[in-house]
Amino acid sequence: MDENYLIWATARQKLKPITHIHAMNRKLALILSWMALVTVIGCSDDVPHGKIAGSPEREMMRDENTLRVVIHWPGDDFASRQDIETRNKIESLISERKMGKIIRVGTGMGWMDIAVEVKDQQVARSSIAEIMRIVAPTRKFTIEQ
């Protein structure tokens, strides 16, 4: 047996060629390289340091026909079941009154928001304020563009 091609093994094991081990090491190295490459590509962006990356949601929020209702909830955690039910009531009334289309909702860190695409901002602002007085009279909120 040639030592260049075989490694030592116990009596019960078969001798494996070194080339087999090298091939497995190459496969492992290739897999790890691909994982690193995918991670770097997936986490990179073209935004200069110190600036916020533009996303479709951020672009949507800049739309002049979009209003964002931001509601402050007690605490600094995610919304409770009751808070979610309140938000659902607000969404339902916005839809029922045909004020606009709900685009996105979110919650976390003591805040909850509802993005609404509207036709007339002034009418929508007053209607949303009225809905908030009915559904969540004690909650602090803002209506942002």
Coordinates of N, CA and C in Angstrom, one line a residue:
M1 N 0.8 -1.2 0.0 CA 0.0 0.0 0.0 C 0.9 1.2 0.0
D2 N 0.5 2.2 -0.8 CA 1.2 3.4 -0.9 C 0.8 4.4 0.1
E3 N 1.7 5.0 0.9 CA 1.3 5.9 2.0 C 0.8 7.2 1.4
N4 N 1.0 7.6 0.2 CA 0.5 8.8 -0.4 C -1.0 8.7 -0.6
Y5 N -1.5 7.6 -0.7 CA -2.9 7.4 -1.0 C -3.8 6.9 0.1
L6 N -3.2 6.4 1.2 CA -4.0 5.8 2.2 C -3.6 6.4 3.6
I7 N -4.6 6.4 4.5 CA -4.4 6.8 5.8 C -4.5 5.6 6.7
W8 N -4.0 5.8 7.9 CA -4.0 4.7 8.9 C -5.4 4.5 9.4
A9 N -5.8 3.3 9.7 CA -7.1 3.1 10.3 C -7.0 1.9 11.2
T10 N -8.0 1.7 12.0 CA -8.0 0.5 12.9 C -8.2 -0.7 12.1
A11 N -8.0 -1.9 12.7 CA -8.1 -3.1 12.0 C -9.5 -3.3 11.4
R12 N -10.5 -2.9 12.1 CA -11.9 -3.1 11.6 C -12.4 -2.1 10.5
Q13 N -11.7 -1.0 10.4 CA -12.1 0.0 9.4 C -11.3 -0.3 8.1
K14 N -11.9 0.1 7.0 CA -11.3 0.0 5.8 C -10.4 1.3 5.6
L15 N -9.3 1.1 4.9 CA -8.5 2.3 4.6 C -9.1 3.2 3.6
K16 N -9.1 4.5 3.9 CA -9.7 5.4 2.9 C -8.6 6.2 2.2
P17 N -8.8 6.3 0.9 CA -7.8 7.1 0.2 C -7.7 8.5 0.7
I18 N -6.5 9.1 0.7 CA -6.4 10.5 1.1 C -7.1 11.4 0.1
T19 N -7.2 11.0 -1.1 CA -7.9 11.8 -2.1 C -9.4 12.0 -1.8
H20 N -10.0 11.0 -1.2 CA -11.4 11.1 -0.7 C -11.5 12.2 0.4
I21 N -10.6 12.2 1.3 CA -10.7 13.2 2.4 C -10.4 14.6 1.8
H22 N -9.5 14.7 0.9 CA -9.2 16.0 0.3 C -10.5 16.5 -0.5
A23 N -11.1 15.6 -1.1 CA -12.3 16.0 -1.9 C -13.4 16.5 -0.9
M24 N -13.6 15.8 0.2 CA -14.6 16.2 1.2 C -14.2 17.6 1.8
N25 N -12.9 17.8 2.0 CA -12.5 19.1 2.5 C -12.8 20.2 1.5
R26 N -12.5 19.9 0.3 CA -12.8 20.9 -0.8 C -14.3 21.2 -0.9
K27 N -15.1 20.2 -0.8 CA -16.6 20.4 -0.8 C -17.0 21.3 0.4
L28 N -16.5 21.0 1.6 CA -16.8 21.7 2.8 C -16.4 23.2 2.6
A29 N -15.2 23.4 2.1 CA -14.6 24.7 1.8 C -15.5 25.5 0.8
L30 N -16.0 24.8 -0.2 CA -16.8 25.4 -1.2 C -18.2 25.8 -0.6
I31 N -18.7 24.9 0.2 CA -20.0 25.2 0.8 C -19.9 26.4 1.7
L32 N -18.9 26.4 2.5 CA -18.6 27.6 3.5 C -18.4 28.9 2.7
S33 N -17.7 28.8 1.6 CA -17.4 30.0 0.8 C -18.7 30.5 0.2
W34 N -19.6 29.6 -0.3 CA -20.9 30.0 -0.9 C -21.7 30.7 0.2
M35 N -21.7 30.1 1.4 CA -22.5 30.6 2.5 C -22.0 32.0 2.9
A36 N -20.7 32.2 2.9 CA -20.2 33.6 3.2 C -20.6 34.6 2.1
L37 N -20.4 34.2 0.9 CA -20.8 35.0 -0.2 C -22.2 35.4 -0.2
V38 N -23.1 34.5 0.0 CA -24.6 34.8 0.0 C -24.9 35.7 1.2
T39 N -24.2 35.5 2.3 CA -24.4 36.4 3.5 C -24.0 37.8 3.2
V40 N -22.8 38.0 2.6 CA -22.3 39.3 2.2 C -23.2 40.0 1.2
I41 N -23.6 39.3 0.2 CA -24.5 39.8 -0.8 C -25.9 40.2 -0.3
G42 N -26.4 39.3 0.6 CA -27.7 39.6 1.1 C -27.8 40.7 2.1
C43 N -26.7 41.0 2.8 CA -26.6 42.0 3.8 C -26.1 43.3 3.3
S44 N -25.6 43.4 2.1 CA -25.0 44.6 1.6 C -26.1 45.5 0.9
D45 N -25.8 46.8 0.9 CA -26.6 47.8 0.2 C -25.7 48.8 -0.4
D46 N -26.3 49.7 -1.2 CA -25.5 50.8 -1.8 C -25.7 52.1 -1.1
V47 N -26.0 52.1 0.1 CA -26.3 53.3 0.8 C -25.0 53.8 1.5
P48 N -24.7 55.0 1.4 CA -23.5 55.5 2.1 C -23.7 55.5 3.6
H49 N -22.5 55.4 4.3 CA -22.6 55.2 5.8 C -23.3 56.4 6.4
G50 N -24.2 56.2 7.3 CA -24.9 57.2 8.0 C -26.2 57.6 7.4
K51 N -26.6 57.0 6.3 CA -27.9 57.3 5.6 C -28.8 56.1 5.7
I52 N -30.1 56.3 5.6 CA -31.0 55.2 5.7 C -31.3 54.6 4.4
A53 N -31.3 53.3 4.3 CA -31.6 52.6 3.0 C -33.0 52.9 2.6
G54 N -33.2 53.1 1.3 CA -34.6 53.3 0.8 C -35.2 52.0 0.5
S55 N -36.4 51.8 0.9 CA -37.1 50.6 0.7 C -38.5 50.9 0.0
P56 N -39.1 49.9 -0.5 CA -40.4 50.2 -1.1 C -41.4 50.8 -0.1
E57 N -41.3 50.4 1.2 CA -42.2 50.9 2.2 C -41.9 52.4 2.4
R58 N -40.6 52.7 2.5 CA -40.2 54.1 2.7 C -40.7 55.0 1.5
E59 N -40.5 54.5 0.3 CA -41.0 55.2 -0.9 C -42.5 55.4 -0.8
M60 N -43.2 54.3 -0.3 CA -44.7 54.4 -0.2 C -45.0 55.5 0.8
M61 N -44.3 55.6 1.9 CA -44.6 56.6 2.9 C -44.4 58.0 2.4
R62 N -43.6 58.2 1.4 CA -43.3 59.6 0.9 C -44.5 60.0 -0.1
D63 N -45.3 59.1 -0.5 CA -46.4 59.4 -1.4 C -47.3 60.4 -0.8
E64 N -47.6 61.4 -1.6 CA -48.5 62.5 -1.1 C -49.9 62.1 -0.8
N65 N -50.3 60.9 -1.3 CA -51.7 60.5 -1.0 C -51.7 59.4 0.1
T66 N -50.6 59.4 0.9 CA -50.6 58.4 2.0 C -50.5 59.1 3.3
L67 N -51.4 58.7 4.2 CA -51.3 59.2 5.6 C -50.9 58.0 6.5
R68 N -50.2 58.4 7.6 CA -49.7 57.4 8.5 C -50.3 57.7 9.9
V69 N -51.1 56.9 10.4 CA -51.7 57.1 11.8 C -50.7 56.4 12.8
V70 N -50.1 57.2 13.6 CA -49.2 56.6 14.6 C -49.8 56.8 16.0
I71 N -49.9 55.6 16.7 CA -50.6 55.6 17.9 C -49.6 55.1 19.0
H72 N -49.6 55.8 20.1 CA -48.7 55.5 21.2 C -49.5 54.6 22.2
W73 N -48.9 53.4 22.5 CA -49.6 52.5 23.5 C -48.7 52.5 24.8
P74 N -49.4 52.2 25.9 CA -48.6 52.2 27.2 C -47.5 51.1 27.1
G75 N -46.4 51.4 27.7 CA -45.3 50.4 27.8 C -44.4 50.5 26.5
D76 N -43.4 49.7 26.5 CA -42.5 49.7 25.4 C -42.3 48.4 24.7
D77 N -43.3 47.6 24.8 CA -43.3 46.2 24.2 C -44.2 46.2 23.0
F78 N -44.5 45.0 22.5 CA -45.4 44.8 21.4 C -46.9 45.0 21.9
A79 N -47.8 45.3 21.0 CA -49.1 45.6 21.4 C -49.8 44.3 22.0
S80 N -50.7 44.6 23.0 CA -51.5 43.5 23.6 C -52.6 43.1 22.7
R81 N -53.3 42.0 23.0 CA -54.4 41.5 22.2 C -55.5 42.6 22.2
Q82 N -55.7 43.3 23.3 CA -56.7 44.4 23.3 C -56.3 45.6 22.4
D83 N -55.0 45.9 22.3 CA -54.5 46.9 21.5 C -54.7 46.5 20.0
I84 N -54.4 45.3 19.7 CA -54.6 44.8 18.3 C -56.1 44.9 17.9
E85 N -57.0 44.5 18.8 CA -58.4 44.6 18.6 C -58.8 46.0 18.3
T86 N -58.3 47.0 19.1 CA -58.6 48.4 18.9 C -58.1 48.8 17.5
R87 N -56.9 48.4 17.1 CA -56.4 48.7 15.8 C -57.3 48.1 14.7
N88 N -57.7 46.9 14.9 CA -58.6 46.3 13.9 C -59.9 47.1 13.8
K89 N -60.4 47.6 14.9 CA -61.7 48.4 14.8 C -61.4 49.7 14.0
I90 N -60.2 50.3 14.3 CA -59.9 51.5 13.5 C -59.8 51.2 12.0
E91 N -59.1 50.1 11.7 CA -59.0 49.7 10.3 C -60.4 49.5 9.7
S92 N -61.2 48.8 10.4 CA -62.6 48.5 9.9 C -63.4 49.8 9.6
L93 N -63.3 50.7 10.5 CA -64.0 52.0 10.3 C -63.4 52.8 9.1
I94 N -62.1 52.8 9.0 CA -61.5 53.4 7.8 C -62.0 52.8 6.5
S95 N -62.1 51.5 6.5 CA -62.6 50.8 5.3 C -64.1 51.0 5.1
E96 N -64.9 50.9 6.2 CA -66.3 51.1 6.0 C -66.7 52.5 5.5
R97 N -66.0 53.5 6.0 CA -66.3 54.8 5.6 C -65.6 55.2 4.3
K98 N -65.0 54.2 3.6 CA -64.4 54.4 2.3 C -63.4 55.6 2.3
M99 N -62.6 55.7 3.3 CA -61.7 56.8 3.4 C -60.4 56.6 2.6
G100 N -60.1 55.3 2.4 CA -58.9 55.0 1.7 C -58.6 53.5 1.8
K101 N -57.5 53.1 1.3 CA -57.0 51.7 1.3 C -55.9 51.6 2.4
I102 N -56.1 50.6 3.3 CA -55.1 50.3 4.3 C -53.9 49.6 3.5
I103 N -52.7 50.2 3.6 CA -51.6 49.7 2.9 C -50.7 48.8 3.8
R104 N -50.5 49.3 5.0 CA -49.6 48.6 5.9 C -50.0 48.9 7.4
V105 N -49.8 47.9 8.2 CA -49.9 48.1 9.7 C -48.7 47.6 10.4
G106 N -48.4 48.1 11.5 CA -47.2 47.6 12.2 C -47.3 47.9 13.7
T107 N -46.5 47.2 14.5 CA -46.6 47.5 16.0 C -45.2 47.1 16.6
G108 N -44.9 47.7 17.7 CA -43.7 47.4 18.4 C -43.1 48.6 19.1
M109 N -42.4 48.3 20.2 CA -41.7 49.4 21.0 C -42.7 50.4 21.5
G110 N -43.9 50.0 21.8 CA -44.9 51.0 22.4 C -45.6 51.8 21.3
W111 N -45.4 51.5 20.1 CA -46.0 52.3 19.0 C -46.8 51.3 18.0
M112 N -47.8 51.9 17.4 CA -48.5 51.1 16.4 C -48.8 52.1 15.3
D113 N -48.7 51.6 14.1 CA -49.1 52.6 13.0 C -49.9 51.9 11.9
I114 N -50.7 52.7 11.2 CA -51.5 52.3 10.1 C -51.3 53.2 9.0
A115 N -50.8 52.7 7.8 CA -50.6 53.5 6.6 C -51.9 53.4 5.7
V116 N -52.4 54.5 5.3 CA -53.6 54.6 4.6 C -53.4 55.4 3.3
E117 N -53.7 54.8 2.2 CA -53.7 55.6 0.9 C -55.1 56.2 0.8
V118 N -55.1 57.6 0.7 CA -56.3 58.3 0.7 C -56.5 59.1 -0.6
K119 N -57.7 59.6 -0.9 CA -57.9 60.4 -2.1 C -57.8 61.9 -1.7
D120 N -58.4 62.3 -0.5 CA -58.4 63.7 -0.1 C -57.8 63.7 1.3
Q121 N -56.7 64.3 1.5 CA -56.0 64.2 2.8 C -56.8 65.0 3.9
Q122 N -57.3 66.2 3.6 CA -58.0 66.9 4.6 C -59.2 66.2 5.1
V123 N -60.0 65.6 4.2 CA -61.2 64.9 4.7 C -60.8 63.7 5.5
A124 N -59.7 63.0 5.0 CA -59.3 61.8 5.7 C -58.7 62.1 7.0
R125 N -58.0 63.2 7.2 CA -57.4 63.6 8.5 C -58.6 63.8 9.5
S126 N -59.6 64.5 9.1 CA -60.7 64.8 10.1 C -61.4 63.5 10.4
S127 N -61.6 62.7 9.4 CA -62.3 61.4 9.6 C -61.5 60.5 10.5
I128 N -60.2 60.4 10.3 CA -59.4 59.6 11.2 C -59.4 60.1 12.6
A129 N -59.3 61.4 12.8 CA -59.4 62.0 14.1 C -60.7 61.7 14.8
E130 N -61.8 61.7 14.0 CA -63.1 61.3 14.6 C -63.1 59.9 15.0
I131 N -62.6 59.0 14.1 CA -62.5 57.6 14.5 C -61.7 57.3 15.7
M132 N -60.6 58.0 15.8 CA -59.8 57.8 17.0 C -60.5 58.3 18.3
R133 N -61.3 59.4 18.2 CA -62.0 59.8 19.4 C -63.1 58.8 19.8
I134 N -63.6 58.1 18.8 CA -64.6 57.1 19.1 C -64.0 55.8 19.6
V135 N -63.0 55.3 18.9 CA -62.5 53.9 19.2 C -61.4 54.0 20.3
A136 N -60.6 55.0 20.3 CA -59.5 55.0 21.3 C -59.3 56.4 21.9
P137 N -60.3 56.9 22.6 CA -60.3 58.3 23.1 C -59.2 58.7 24.0
T138 N -58.6 57.7 24.7 CA -57.5 58.1 25.6 C -56.1 57.9 25.1
R139 N -56.0 57.4 23.8 CA -54.7 57.2 23.2 C -54.2 58.4 22.6
K140 N -52.9 58.6 22.7 CA -52.2 59.7 22.0 C -51.9 59.2 20.6
F141 N -52.1 60.1 19.6 CA -51.8 59.7 18.2 C -51.4 60.9 17.4
T142 N -50.8 60.6 16.3 CA -50.5 61.7 15.3 C -50.9 61.1 13.9
I143 N -51.2 62.1 13.1 CA -51.5 61.7 11.7 C -50.4 62.4 10.8
E144 N -49.5 61.6 10.2 CA -48.4 62.1 9.5 C -48.6 61.8 8.0
Q145 N -47.8 62.6 7.2 CA -47.9 62.4 5.8 C -46.7 61.6 5.4

